[in-house]
Coordinates of C-alpha atoms in Angstrom, one line a residue:
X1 CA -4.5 2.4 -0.3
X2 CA -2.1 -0.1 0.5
X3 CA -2.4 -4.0 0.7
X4 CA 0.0 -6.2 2.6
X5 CA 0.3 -10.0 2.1
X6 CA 0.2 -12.0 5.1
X7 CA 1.7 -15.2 3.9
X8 CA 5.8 -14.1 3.9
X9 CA 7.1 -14.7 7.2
X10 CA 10.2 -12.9 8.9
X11 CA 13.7 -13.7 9.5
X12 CA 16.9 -11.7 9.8
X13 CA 18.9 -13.1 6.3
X14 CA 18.4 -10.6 3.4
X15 CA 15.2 -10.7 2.0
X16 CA 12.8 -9.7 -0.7
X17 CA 9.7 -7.8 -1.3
X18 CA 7.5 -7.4 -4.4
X19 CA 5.6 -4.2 -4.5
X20 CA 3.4 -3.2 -7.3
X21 CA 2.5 0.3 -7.7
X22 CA -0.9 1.3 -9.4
X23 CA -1.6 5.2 -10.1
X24 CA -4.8 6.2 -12.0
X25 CA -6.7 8.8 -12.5
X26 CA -10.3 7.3 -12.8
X27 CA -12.0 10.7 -13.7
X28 CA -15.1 9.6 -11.1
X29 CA -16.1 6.6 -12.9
X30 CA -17.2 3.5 -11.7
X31 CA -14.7 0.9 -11.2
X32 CA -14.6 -1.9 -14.5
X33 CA -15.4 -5.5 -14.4
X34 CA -11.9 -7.0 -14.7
X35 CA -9.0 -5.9 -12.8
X36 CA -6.4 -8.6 -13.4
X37 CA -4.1 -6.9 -16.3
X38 CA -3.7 -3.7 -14.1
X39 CA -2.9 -6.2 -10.8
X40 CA -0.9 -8.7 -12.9
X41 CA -3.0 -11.3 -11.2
X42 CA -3.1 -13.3 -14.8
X43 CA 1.2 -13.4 -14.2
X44 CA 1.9 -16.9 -12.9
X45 CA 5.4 -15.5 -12.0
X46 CA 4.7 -12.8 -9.8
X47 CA 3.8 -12.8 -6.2
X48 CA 3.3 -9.7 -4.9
X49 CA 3.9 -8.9 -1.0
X50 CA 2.7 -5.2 -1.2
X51 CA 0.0 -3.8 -3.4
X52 CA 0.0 0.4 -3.2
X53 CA -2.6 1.7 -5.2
X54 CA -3.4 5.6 -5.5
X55 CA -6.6 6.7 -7.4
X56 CA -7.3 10.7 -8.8
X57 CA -10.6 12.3 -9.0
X58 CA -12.6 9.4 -7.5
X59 CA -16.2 10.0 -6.9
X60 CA -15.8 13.9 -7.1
X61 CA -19.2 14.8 -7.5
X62 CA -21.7 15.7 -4.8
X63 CA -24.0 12.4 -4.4
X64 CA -20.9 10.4 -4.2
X65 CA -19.2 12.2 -1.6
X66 CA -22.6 12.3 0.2
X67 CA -23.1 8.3 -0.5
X68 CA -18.9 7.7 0.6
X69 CA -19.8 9.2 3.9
X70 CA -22.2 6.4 5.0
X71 CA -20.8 3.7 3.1
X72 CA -17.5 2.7 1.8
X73 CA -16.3 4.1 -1.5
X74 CA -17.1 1.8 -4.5
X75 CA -13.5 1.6 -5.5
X76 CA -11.7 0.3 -2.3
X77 CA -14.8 -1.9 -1.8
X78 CA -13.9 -3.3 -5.2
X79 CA -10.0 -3.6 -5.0
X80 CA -10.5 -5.2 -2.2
X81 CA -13.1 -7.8 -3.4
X82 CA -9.9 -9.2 -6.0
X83 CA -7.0 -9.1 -3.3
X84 CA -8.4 -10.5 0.1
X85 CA -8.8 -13.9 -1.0
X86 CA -5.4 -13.7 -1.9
X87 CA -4.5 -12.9 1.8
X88 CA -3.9 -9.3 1.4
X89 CA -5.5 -6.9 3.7
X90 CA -6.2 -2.5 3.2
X91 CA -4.8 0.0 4.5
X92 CA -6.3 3.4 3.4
X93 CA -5.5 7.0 4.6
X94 CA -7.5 10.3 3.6
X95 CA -4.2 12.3 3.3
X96 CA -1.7 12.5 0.4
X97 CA 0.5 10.0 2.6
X98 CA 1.5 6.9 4.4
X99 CA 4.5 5.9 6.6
X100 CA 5.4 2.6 6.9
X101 CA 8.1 0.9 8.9
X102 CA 9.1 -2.1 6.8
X103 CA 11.4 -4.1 9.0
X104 CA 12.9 -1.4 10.9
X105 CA 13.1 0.8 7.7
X106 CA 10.8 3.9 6.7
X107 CA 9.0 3.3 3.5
X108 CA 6.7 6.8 2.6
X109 CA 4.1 6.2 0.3
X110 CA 2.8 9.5 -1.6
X111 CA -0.4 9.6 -3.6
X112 CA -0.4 13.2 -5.5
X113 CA -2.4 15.2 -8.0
X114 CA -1.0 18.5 -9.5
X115 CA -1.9 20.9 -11.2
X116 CA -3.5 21.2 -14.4
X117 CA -2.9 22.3 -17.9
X118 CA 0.5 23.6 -19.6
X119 CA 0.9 27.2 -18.8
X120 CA 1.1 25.4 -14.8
X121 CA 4.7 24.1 -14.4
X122 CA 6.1 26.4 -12.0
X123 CA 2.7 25.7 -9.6
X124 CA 3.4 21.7 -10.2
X125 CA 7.1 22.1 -9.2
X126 CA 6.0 24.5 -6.0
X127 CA 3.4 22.0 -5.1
X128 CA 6.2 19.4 -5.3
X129 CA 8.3 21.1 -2.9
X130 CA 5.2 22.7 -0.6
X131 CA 3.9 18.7 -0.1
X132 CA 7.1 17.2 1.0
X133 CA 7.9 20.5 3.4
X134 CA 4.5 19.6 4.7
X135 CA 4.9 15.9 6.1
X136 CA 6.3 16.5 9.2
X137 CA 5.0 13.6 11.4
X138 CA 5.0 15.5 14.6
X139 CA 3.9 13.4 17.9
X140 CA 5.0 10.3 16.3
X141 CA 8.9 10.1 16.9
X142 CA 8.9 9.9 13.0
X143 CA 11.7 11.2 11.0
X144 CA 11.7 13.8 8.3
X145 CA 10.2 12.6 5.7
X146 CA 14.0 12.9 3.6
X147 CA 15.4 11.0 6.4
X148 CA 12.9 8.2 5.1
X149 CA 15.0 5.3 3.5
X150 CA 12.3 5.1 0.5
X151 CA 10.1 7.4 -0.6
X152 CA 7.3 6.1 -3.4
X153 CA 6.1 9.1 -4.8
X154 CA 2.8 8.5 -7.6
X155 CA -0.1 10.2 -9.3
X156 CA -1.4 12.5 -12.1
X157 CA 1.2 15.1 -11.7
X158 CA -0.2 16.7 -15.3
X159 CA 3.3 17.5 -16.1
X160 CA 3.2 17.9 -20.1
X161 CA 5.2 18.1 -23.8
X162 CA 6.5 21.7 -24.5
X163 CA 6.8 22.9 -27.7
X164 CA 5.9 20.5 -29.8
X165 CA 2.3 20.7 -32.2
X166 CA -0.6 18.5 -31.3
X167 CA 0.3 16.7 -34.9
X168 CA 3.9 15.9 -34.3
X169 CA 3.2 14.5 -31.1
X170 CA 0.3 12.2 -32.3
X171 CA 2.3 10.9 -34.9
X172 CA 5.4 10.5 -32.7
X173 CA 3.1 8.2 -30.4
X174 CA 2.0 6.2 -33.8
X175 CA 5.2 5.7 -34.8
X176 CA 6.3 4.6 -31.4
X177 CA 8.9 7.1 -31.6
X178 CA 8.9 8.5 -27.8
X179 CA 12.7 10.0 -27.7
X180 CA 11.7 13.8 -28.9
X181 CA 9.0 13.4 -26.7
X182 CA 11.0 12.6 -23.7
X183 CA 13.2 15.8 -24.3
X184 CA 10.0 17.9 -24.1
X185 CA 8.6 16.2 -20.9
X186 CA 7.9 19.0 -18.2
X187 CA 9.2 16.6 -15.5
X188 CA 12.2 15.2 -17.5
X189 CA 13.5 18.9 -17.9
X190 CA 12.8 20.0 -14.6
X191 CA 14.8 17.0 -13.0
X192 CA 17.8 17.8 -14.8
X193 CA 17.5 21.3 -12.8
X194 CA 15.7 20.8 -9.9
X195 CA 18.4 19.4 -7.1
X196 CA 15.7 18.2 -5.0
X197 CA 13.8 16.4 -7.8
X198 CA 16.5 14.7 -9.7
X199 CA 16.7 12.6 -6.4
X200 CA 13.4 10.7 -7.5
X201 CA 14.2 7.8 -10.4
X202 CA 11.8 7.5 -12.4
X203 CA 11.8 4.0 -15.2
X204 CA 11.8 4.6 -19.1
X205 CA 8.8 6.0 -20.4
X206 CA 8.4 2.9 -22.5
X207 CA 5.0 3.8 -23.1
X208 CA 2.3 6.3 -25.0
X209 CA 1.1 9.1 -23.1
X210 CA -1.9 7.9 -20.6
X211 CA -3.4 11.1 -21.5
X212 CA -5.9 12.3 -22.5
X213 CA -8.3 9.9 -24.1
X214 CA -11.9 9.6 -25.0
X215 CA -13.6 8.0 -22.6
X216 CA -14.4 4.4 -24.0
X217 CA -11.8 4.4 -26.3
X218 CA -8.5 4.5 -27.7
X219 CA -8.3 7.3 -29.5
X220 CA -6.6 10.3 -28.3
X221 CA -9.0 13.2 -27.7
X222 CA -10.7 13.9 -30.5
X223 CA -12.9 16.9 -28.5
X224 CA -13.2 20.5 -29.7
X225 CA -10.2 21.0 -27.4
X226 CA -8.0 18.4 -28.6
X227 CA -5.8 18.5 -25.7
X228 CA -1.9 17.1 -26.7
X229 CA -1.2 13.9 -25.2
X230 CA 1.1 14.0 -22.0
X231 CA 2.5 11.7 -19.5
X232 CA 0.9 12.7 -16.6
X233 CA 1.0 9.8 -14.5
X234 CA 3.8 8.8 -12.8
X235 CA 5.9 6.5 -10.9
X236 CA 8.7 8.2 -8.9
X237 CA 11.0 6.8 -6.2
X238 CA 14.1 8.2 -4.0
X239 CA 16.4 6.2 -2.1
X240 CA 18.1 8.2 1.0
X241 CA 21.1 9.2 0.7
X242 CA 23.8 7.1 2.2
X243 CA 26.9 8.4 4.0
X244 CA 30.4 7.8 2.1
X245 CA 32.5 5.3 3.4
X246 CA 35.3 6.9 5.1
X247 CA 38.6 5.7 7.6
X248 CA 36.6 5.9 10.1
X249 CA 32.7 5.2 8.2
X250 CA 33.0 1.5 7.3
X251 CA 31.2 0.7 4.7
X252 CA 27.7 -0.9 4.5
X253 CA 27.2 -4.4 3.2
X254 CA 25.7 -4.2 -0.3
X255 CA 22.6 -4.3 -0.9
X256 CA 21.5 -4.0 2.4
X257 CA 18.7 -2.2 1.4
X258 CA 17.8 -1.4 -2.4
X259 CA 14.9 -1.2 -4.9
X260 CA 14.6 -2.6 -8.3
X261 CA 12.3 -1.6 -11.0
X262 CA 10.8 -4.7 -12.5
X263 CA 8.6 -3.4 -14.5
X264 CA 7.0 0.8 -15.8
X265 CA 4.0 0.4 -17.7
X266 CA 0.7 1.9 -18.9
X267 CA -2.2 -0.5 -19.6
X268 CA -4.5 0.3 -22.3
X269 CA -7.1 -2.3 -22.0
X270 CA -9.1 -0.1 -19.3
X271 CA -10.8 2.8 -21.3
X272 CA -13.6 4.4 -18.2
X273 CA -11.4 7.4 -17.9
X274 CA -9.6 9.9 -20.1
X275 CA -6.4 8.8 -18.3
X276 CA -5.0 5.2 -18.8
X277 CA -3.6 3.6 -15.5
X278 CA 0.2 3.2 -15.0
X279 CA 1.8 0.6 -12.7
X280 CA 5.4 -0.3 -11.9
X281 CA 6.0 -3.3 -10.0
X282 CA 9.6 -3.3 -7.9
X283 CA 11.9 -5.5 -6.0
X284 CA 13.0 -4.3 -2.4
X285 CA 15.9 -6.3 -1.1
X286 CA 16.6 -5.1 2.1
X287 CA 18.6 -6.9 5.5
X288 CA 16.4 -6.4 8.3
X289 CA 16.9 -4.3 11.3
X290 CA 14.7 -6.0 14.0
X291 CA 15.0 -9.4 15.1
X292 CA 12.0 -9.9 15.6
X293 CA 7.8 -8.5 15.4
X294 CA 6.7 -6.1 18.4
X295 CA 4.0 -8.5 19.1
X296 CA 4.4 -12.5 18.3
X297 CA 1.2 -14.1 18.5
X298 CA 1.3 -18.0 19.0
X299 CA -1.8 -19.4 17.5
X300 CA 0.3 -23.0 17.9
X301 CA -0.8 -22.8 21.8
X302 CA -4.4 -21.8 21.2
X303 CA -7.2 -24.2 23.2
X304 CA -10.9 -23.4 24.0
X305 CA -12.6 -24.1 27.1
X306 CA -16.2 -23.6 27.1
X307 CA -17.0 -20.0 25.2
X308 CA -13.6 -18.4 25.6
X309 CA -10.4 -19.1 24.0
X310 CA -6.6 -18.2 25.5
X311 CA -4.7 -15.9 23.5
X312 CA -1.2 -16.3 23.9
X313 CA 1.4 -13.7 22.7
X314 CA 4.9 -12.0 23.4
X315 CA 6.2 -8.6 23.2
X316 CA 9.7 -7.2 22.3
X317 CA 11.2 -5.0 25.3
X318 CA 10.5 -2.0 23.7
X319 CA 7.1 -2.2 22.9
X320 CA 4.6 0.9 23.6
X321 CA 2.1 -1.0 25.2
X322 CA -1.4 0.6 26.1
X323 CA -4.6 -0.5 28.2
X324 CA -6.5 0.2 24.9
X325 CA -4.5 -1.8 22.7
X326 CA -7.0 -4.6 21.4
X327 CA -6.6 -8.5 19.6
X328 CA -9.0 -9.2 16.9
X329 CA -10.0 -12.7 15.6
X330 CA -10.7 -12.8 11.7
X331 CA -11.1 -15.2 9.1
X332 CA -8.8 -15.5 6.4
X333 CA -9.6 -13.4 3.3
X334 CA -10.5 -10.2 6.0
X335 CA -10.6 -7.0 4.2
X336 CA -10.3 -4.7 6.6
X337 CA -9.2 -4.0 10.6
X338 CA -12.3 -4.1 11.3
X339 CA -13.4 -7.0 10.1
X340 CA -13.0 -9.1 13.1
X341 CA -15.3 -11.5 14.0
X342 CA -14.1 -10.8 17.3
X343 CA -11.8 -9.0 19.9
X344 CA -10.7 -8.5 23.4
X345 CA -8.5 -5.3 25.4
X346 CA -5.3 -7.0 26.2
X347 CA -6.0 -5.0 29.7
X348 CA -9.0 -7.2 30.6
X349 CA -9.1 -10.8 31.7
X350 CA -5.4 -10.9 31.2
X351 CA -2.7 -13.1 32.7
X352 CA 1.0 -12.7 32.4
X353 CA 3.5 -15.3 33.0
X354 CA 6.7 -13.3 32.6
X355 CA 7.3 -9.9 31.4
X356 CA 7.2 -11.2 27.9
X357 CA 4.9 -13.4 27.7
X358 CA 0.8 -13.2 28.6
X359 CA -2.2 -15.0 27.5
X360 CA -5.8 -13.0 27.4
X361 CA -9.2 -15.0 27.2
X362 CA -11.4 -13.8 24.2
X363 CA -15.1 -14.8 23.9
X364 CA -16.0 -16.9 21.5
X365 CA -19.4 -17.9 22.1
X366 CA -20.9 -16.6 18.9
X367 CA -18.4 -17.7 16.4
X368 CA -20.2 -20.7 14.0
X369 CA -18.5 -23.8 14.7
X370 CA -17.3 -23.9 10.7
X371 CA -13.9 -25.3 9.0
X372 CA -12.9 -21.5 8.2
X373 CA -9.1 -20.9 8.8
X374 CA -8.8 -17.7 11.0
X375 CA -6.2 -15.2 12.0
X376 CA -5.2 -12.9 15.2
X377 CA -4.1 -9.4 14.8
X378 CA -2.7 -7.5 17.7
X379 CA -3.6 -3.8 17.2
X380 CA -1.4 -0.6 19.1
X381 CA -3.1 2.2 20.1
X382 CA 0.1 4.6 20.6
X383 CA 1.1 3.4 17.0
X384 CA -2.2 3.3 15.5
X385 CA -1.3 0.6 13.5
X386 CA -1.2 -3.5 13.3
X387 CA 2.0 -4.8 15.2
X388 CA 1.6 -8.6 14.9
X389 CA -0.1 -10.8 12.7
X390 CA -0.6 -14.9 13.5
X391 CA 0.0 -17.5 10.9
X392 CA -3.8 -18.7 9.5
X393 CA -5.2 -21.4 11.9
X394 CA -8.0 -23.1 12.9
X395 CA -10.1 -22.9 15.9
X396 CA -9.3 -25.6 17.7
X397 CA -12.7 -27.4 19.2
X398 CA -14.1 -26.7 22.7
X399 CA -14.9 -28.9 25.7
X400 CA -16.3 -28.3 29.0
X401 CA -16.4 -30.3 31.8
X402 CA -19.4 -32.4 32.9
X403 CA -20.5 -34.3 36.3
X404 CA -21.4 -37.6 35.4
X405 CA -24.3 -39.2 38.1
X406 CA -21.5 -41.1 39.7
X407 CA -19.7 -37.9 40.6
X408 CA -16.6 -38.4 38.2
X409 CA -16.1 -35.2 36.4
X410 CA -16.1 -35.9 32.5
X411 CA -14.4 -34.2 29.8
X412 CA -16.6 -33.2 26.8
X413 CA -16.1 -32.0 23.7

């Protein structure tokens, strides 16, 4: 799942993106009451552009998968609830991941879950390997997913502490004495083999091991099984590589596109599951590599006449346009593409000006005549994705024109 805030506008000078990452494996329970420590909504200093949030073993068992195929699951429903009134809308795939084009760049976003238990390494490292072989966008004229200029790579990859007794561990963690542990870490060793893996960064593991807990608690699992605490969720990323500057390579200005790691941690406060969520929030700076959207929508030249309203908007040259792409009117605080509260196919009731500029007429008649700001999303069929997204507005009011008895037409509002 993936939020993006709609406020930030565009421009070509370097900019900056705040992305916070959430990984958690809720072990199918239902979602808590407060979710403002894990989505730092309590920080007055943060604002976040980009919220990417991946969630392990939700609703596993039968009656919710049942109940998920007729109605939205209870934990998107519920993220969702905090972050549109903040003017963040979703973005959720069934699939392990997304592929974004931030600015001209490609952003993957991978949500993972490996397997379990200590005897598995060599299977977590294979699946590691098998998943990114696997995302070959094919149809989409996307890269290789290496190609990508960041990967994000999260989730309860149930890598664990070799060696090392259940009591040494524990009282490692109470002493807040993680360095042994770090030596021991599955993922930590393998990276330092692994050529493929010691790409991904990964922040200082700052933290206790998020697992594995009782449920409702703090207390390490105190079970017949008394499982030894790990640190199986994780917050990877991988930068691609740049080419060297050479005589005839020149160099790239720095940073033209880099990530930053803010912040790595596990918050403890949330007790549902035997896992304990892990978030890292990041800086991208990047200096973007379009000029401007593929769609510009221009709510500033909006008017209404009787129960339609004109639609104006502008496409780059290079735009993929389709007879089935769509433009959907929302209000502000939407929570999902199909939200609108209405739409029109920018092949009907269309008029073009230029080759870059067309207005469409969109019914309005059974939008409430209320003081809500809206918005306009231009949706792509070829891409299957949002291209361009209008600044909040407000409808502007209609009028009509009447006949008064002396013949003299009458404008009325």
């Amino acid at each position: 799942m993936a939020a993006v805030n709609l406020r930030k506008p565009t421009g070509l000078k370097v900019r900056k993106l705040s992305i916070h990452v959430v990984t958690w494996n809720v072990a199918s329970a239902a979602p808590p009451l407060d979710l403002n420590d894990l989505l730092q909504l309590n920080n007055q200093d943060l604002n976040m552009d980009m919220y990417v949030i991946g969630l392990q073993e939700m609703n596993s068992g039968i009656i919710n998968r049942l109940s998920d195929a007729a109605f939205e699951d209870p934990w998107s429903s519920f993220f969702m609830d905090v972050l549109s009134p903040l003017n963040l809308i979703k973005g959720n795939k069934g699939g392990v991941n997304i592929c974004l084009k931030v600015y001209g760049y490609y952003v993957s976003i991978i949500n993972c879950h490996l397997p379990p238990h200590m005897s598995k390494n060599d299977q977590r490292l294979e699946h590691f390997d098998r998943i990114l072989e696997m995302q070959n966008f094919e149809g989409h004229d996307i890269p290789n997913i290496l190609d990508h200029d960041l990967i994000l790579w999260f989730g309860d990859m149930n890598f664990r502490i070799e060696d090392f007794g259940l009591h040494f561990v524990r009282e490692s963690i109470k002493n807040q004495c993680y360095i042994h542990l770090w030596e021991k870490d599955q993922l930590s060793i393998a990276k330092k083999h692994d050529p493929l893996l010691r790409e991904f960064q990964e922040g200082p593991l700052l933290f206790p091991p998020t697992y594995k807990f009782d449920r409702n608690s703090n207390d390490y699992d105190t079970s017949e099984k008394r499982r030894k605490p790990a640190w199986t969720d994780r917050i990877l990323w991988r930068l691609k590589r740049q080419s060297q500057a050479g005589p005839h390579i020149p160099r790239l200005p720095a940073p033209y596109f880099s990530l930053s790691l803010r912040s790595y941690v596990s918050h403890m406060v949330y007790s549902i599951s035997d896992h304990k969520p892990v978030t890292g929030t990041f800086d991208l700076e990047l200096k973007p590599l379009v000029s401007a959207p593929l769609i510009t929508l221009m709510p500033e030249s909006l008017w209404t006449m009787e129960n339609n309203m004109v639609v104006s908007y502008s496409s780059a040259p290079d735009f993929p346009s389709s007879p089935w792409d769509w433009i959907g009117l929302y209000k502000v605080g939407m929570r999902h593409i199909n939200d609108y509260v209405s739409y029109v196919w920018v092949g009907d009731n269309q008029i073009s000006f230029s080759d870059n500029l067309n207005q469409v007429y969109m019914d309005i008649s059974a939008i409430p005549k209320t003081a809500d700001q809206c918005l306009l999303c231009y949706f792509s069929n070829n891409l299957h994705s949002v291209v361009g997204i209008s600044k909040p507005f407000q409808i502007p009011p209609r009028f009509f024109l009447r006949e008064d008895p002396l013949g003299e037409a009458q404008l009325q509002f």
